[in-house]
Amino acid sequence: MLTNTNHPDTWLEPRKEGLYCVPADAYIDAMQPHTRVIVTHGHADHARGGHGTVWATSPTLDIMRIRYGDAHATKTRALEYGQRINIGIVEPVYLTFHPAGHILGSAQVLLEYRDARVVITGDYKRTPDPSCVPFTAIPCDVFITEATFALPVFKHPTLISQIDRLLTSLSRFPGRCHLIGVYALGKCQRVLLGLRAAGYTKPIYVHGAMLKLIELYTEHGFDFGSIIPVTEVTDKHTLRGHIVLAPPSALHDRWSRRLPDVLTVGASGWMQVRARAKQKGVELPLVISDHCDWEELLESIQEVNPCEVWVTHGREDALIHACQQLGYTARALRLIGYDEDSES
Amino acid sequence: MKRVAELFDALYFTQSHKSKSHLLREYLATAPDPERGYVIAMLAGELNFKYFKRNTIKQLMLERVDETLFALSYDYIGEMSETVAHLWPSLPDEDFVAPLFDEVVEFVQSHNKADIDTFLVRCLNNFSPSIRWSFIKIGTGGLRVGLSARRLKQVLAEYGNCDVAEIEQLWHGISPPYLELFAWLEGRSEKPDIRDKIVFHPVMLAHPLLADDIAKIDLSQYIAEYKYDGIRIQVVNKPLGKALFSRTGDDISHSFPDVLPLLDTYGVFDAELLAFDKAGDISTFNQLQQRLNKKKPSRQLQNDIPCGLVIYDVLEHNGEDVTQKPLFERQSLLRELYAVSRERVQLSNTFSINDVEALHSQREQACLIQDGLVEGLMLKKADSPYIPGRPKGIWYKFKRDPKLVDAVVMYAQRGHGKRSSFYSDFTFGLWTDVAGETRLLPIGKAYSGFTDAELKELDKWVRKHTIGRFGPVKEVEKTLVFEVAFDGAHGSNRHKSGVALRFPRVNRIRWDKPAIEADTLSEFKRSFLS
């Protein structure tokens, strides 16, 4: 029950470093080093190095170690999903992580203070993803949701349907090296698992920047089949008709010039917008998103059924409008430091 | 529909012109008539239907989706067809049989509005989003797949193994689905004869005269003319009828019923259309502007602002094509034909220019003619034939320097099409005193003049300096100055500032200039409004 004394307005502040929880003296996904930080997941626009105490799931801490070194924080506290601890300074503030279904280790943050419950989703999605634990709806008073794809035009197809398009292209253009731009963390592993699930058994070639994180996922029990770094291929012409994964930044870089007759493939939620795909020089846009589409957002909100919805990261206007039509109190929580159109 | 949608998708996402052209030729060789003819027509932007337009689709969509969500989606996607393709609710019915592309075209050509609406809704309910996109494009037009009209004709020429000039020449005399064109290209029949038709002839265009050109060209080989500040048109007058075409080939005869009767010489002519005053002299562009975009001008308006022509070239006379004759011969033919002066029809004066100094001084003098009737000089190579397109080194335009003003960026909006998602449309303003307070009043909008790299920087700047939002419009910090170039300014009571600019574009981005040093509205009015 929200009252004048426990309303999150009185204890959660959007600051330029990130969302700040006053009674716990802690930031959620702080963009600058801070003494106490809760991290939702390992993507660089959420997890940074140089903090004091960091609370995160243990896969997220593993990812941060790989990215920022063993000394990325002075003190780390690994929490299991569902494990509830008090991080309050004077009065108790309970922190619990719940699965967000975004990438390995990704979590929603549940904060409880004076009987008020707030869920901060971080990034999340509802479409099945073989590379992480699925999202669970957590009842709360205030639901702080991301809105990356919060427009009714965004309808994300299944992973299988997009992998199918990729395989069709491979058989149609057997002489062309299919170079897929994927983020090294999350998207890469999801695409790999999708290909294997679809029965693709040939080796898959990867850019060096992918290796460490693929290895980490393997340590967490995932099996990607035969993965070969492109650097180990002496005759690059043998890559015709094969799949190569590289970070999006390498698609049109010198790195990709050595590959034979490249067919550029994009794999992101943005690929649904034709002009975006074209601006990035993508010939085969695969709509593979690690965020909720419009329906998923609305369904999640209705499932959680909070008193208030706070919207951040993206197209707030549309989601707020739709929430209000559904009868929810909704407003924008404008956090600085996130480029509203940045890709992930 | 599926085959065509796949072709459009492939053309859209293919990068190189060579592959695009290959894809299209492959398609032409395998697709049947009349489908391929309609496809060509669509790519060339020649398909137009009375009851299937952009607005038809928009209205049908708005019956199915919240208006606010539609507006936000459209703003974000930056394109109507794609917005609707994704927004349309999928409602497949079992006995739906997908129509062929040409069946769609023929249906919307031959039915009434109610039937067409029903047909469109059923198709949209059943199609996948990617087929929907191509389907909607049939009606909305503007299918941009990176094939210009010129390149499209080149593909046709390659397909039929002929010269692209032959296609250009035929183009406006034939119509979709171009059965006779394909029959000829495939060697199944003679070349279509279009001599008697009242059609637009492809025009010859000029390059701007740049400093390099001035150093390079031999002025003695060029003939100079005034470049009047009107609109370029083509006059076609044949025994079977007459017409005025815009430079893009639209028949605009209906807008100028007072000009048609002035034509009494058979032939095809290049001319500048201008407003005239009661005394029969050429009047300003501002006057002419009141006649533009009026489909049916009132008698009163025709009387107040009559229009007329300055003729400067001839492409055909008495059924004879004279485009291969050198310019000086075509000009003497014109002088013969227009030896007797006519009401509101003048012949463009020609003169020679001796040296670079004279070139500059002649331009300066020309631009001083009352109220800027003349916007510069044309230089045309005396011995050159009339070559459609924009051949190099033959025709030059030497326009007056644009006017410049330093204005402050106030609002930004996302672009459309290729620029979807980039903040590329800017509203800028000048300082003025309102009740003792210095503030900005908008004087115009600009969408062009910057490079792609600058566009990216501007986009980034907008995102970092947003201070407010009004739907799709972002208000930005008033700190960035544009040096805006424009062709003219006139008073306007539609705008709070009281001025409107003609063809404003960003000349330079003044990252260095403090906003407070931008120009004031009162200075601007003193300098540019007479």
Short mmCIF file of C-alpha atoms in Angstrom, two decimals, chain A residues 148 151-155 172 270-285 294 314-319 321-322 325 334 339-341, chain B residues 9 11-15 20 65-66 68-69 72-73 76-77 82-83 86-89 130 133 145-146 414 417-423 463 469 471 474:
data_model
loop_
_atom_site.label_atom_id
_atom_site.label_comp_id
_atom_site.label_asym_id
_atom_site.label_seq_id
_atom_site.Cartn_x
_atom_site.Cartn_y
_atom_site.Cartn_z
CA THR A 148 13.16 0.58 -25.91
CA LEU A 151 5.61 1.61 -30.11
CA PRO A 152 2.81 -0.55 -31.50
CA VAL A 153 4.76 -0.96 -34.75
CA PHE A 154 7.25 -3.19 -32.96
CA LYS A 155 6.26 -6.84 -33.12
CA ARG A 172 20.18 -19.34 -51.84
CA TRP A 270 15.95 -2.15 -34.91
CA MET A 271 16.22 -4.25 -38.03
CA GLN A 272 12.46 -4.10 -38.25
CA VAL A 273 12.76 -0.52 -39.46
CA ARG A 274 13.83 -0.72 -43.08
CA ALA A 275 15.57 2.63 -43.21
CA ARG A 276 17.65 1.71 -40.14
CA ALA A 277 18.81 -1.54 -41.69
CA LYS A 278 19.68 0.27 -44.86
CA GLN A 279 21.54 3.04 -43.04
CA LYS A 280 23.70 0.33 -41.53
CA GLY A 281 24.39 -1.26 -44.90
CA VAL A 282 22.55 -4.44 -43.95
CA GLU A 283 21.30 -6.65 -46.78
CA LEU A 284 19.55 -9.24 -44.66
CA PRO A 285 17.91 -7.70 -41.60
CA TRP A 294 4.86 -3.54 -27.69
CA GLY A 314 13.08 4.80 -24.97
CA ARG A 315 9.75 5.79 -26.33
CA GLU A 316 8.10 6.80 -23.08
CA ASP A 317 5.29 8.85 -24.65
CA ALA A 318 3.59 5.95 -26.38
CA LEU A 319 3.79 3.57 -23.45
CA HIS A 321 -0.36 6.92 -23.28
CA ALA A 322 -1.27 3.24 -23.54
CA GLN A 325 -5.75 4.16 -21.41
CA ARG A 334 13.84 10.47 -17.48
CA ASP A 339 20.89 7.58 -25.80
CA GLU A 340 17.25 6.99 -26.55
CA ASP A 341 17.98 5.24 -29.83
CA ASP B 9 12.53 -6.08 -50.88
CA LEU B 11 16.01 -4.13 -54.64
CA TYR B 12 15.60 -2.12 -51.46
CA PHE B 13 18.24 -3.95 -49.47
CA THR B 14 20.73 -4.59 -52.26
CA GLN B 15 23.61 -2.16 -52.02
CA LYS B 20 20.05 -3.90 -58.48
CA VAL B 65 -5.62 2.29 -34.14
CA ASP B 66 -5.43 4.99 -31.51
CA THR B 68 -1.85 9.25 -30.71
CA LEU B 69 -0.11 5.91 -31.03
CA LEU B 72 4.05 8.59 -32.47
CA SER B 73 4.73 5.50 -34.54
CA TYR B 76 9.44 7.30 -35.27
CA ILE B 77 9.38 5.13 -38.39
CA GLU B 82 6.06 0.94 -43.19
CA THR B 83 4.19 2.35 -40.21
CA HIS B 86 3.53 -3.01 -38.98
CA LEU B 87 0.55 -1.44 -37.24
CA TRP B 88 -2.16 -3.12 -39.25
CA PRO B 89 -3.79 -5.90 -37.18
CA SER B 130 6.61 -7.25 -45.60
CA TRP B 133 4.71 -2.67 -47.33
CA VAL B 145 14.70 1.47 -53.93
CA GLY B 146 17.70 3.42 -55.16
CA ARG B 414 13.13 13.69 -37.35
CA GLY B 417 12.74 8.10 -45.72
CA LYS B 418 16.47 7.74 -45.91
CA ARG B 419 16.86 10.09 -42.96
CA SER B 420 14.38 8.24 -40.79
CA SER B 421 15.44 8.48 -37.12
CA PHE B 422 17.89 11.33 -37.68
CA TYR B 423 16.97 14.80 -36.46
CA ARG B 463 19.71 14.59 -28.54
CA ARG B 469 9.11 18.15 -26.49
CA GLY B 471 4.93 15.56 -29.83
CA LYS B 474 12.03 18.72 -29.90
#
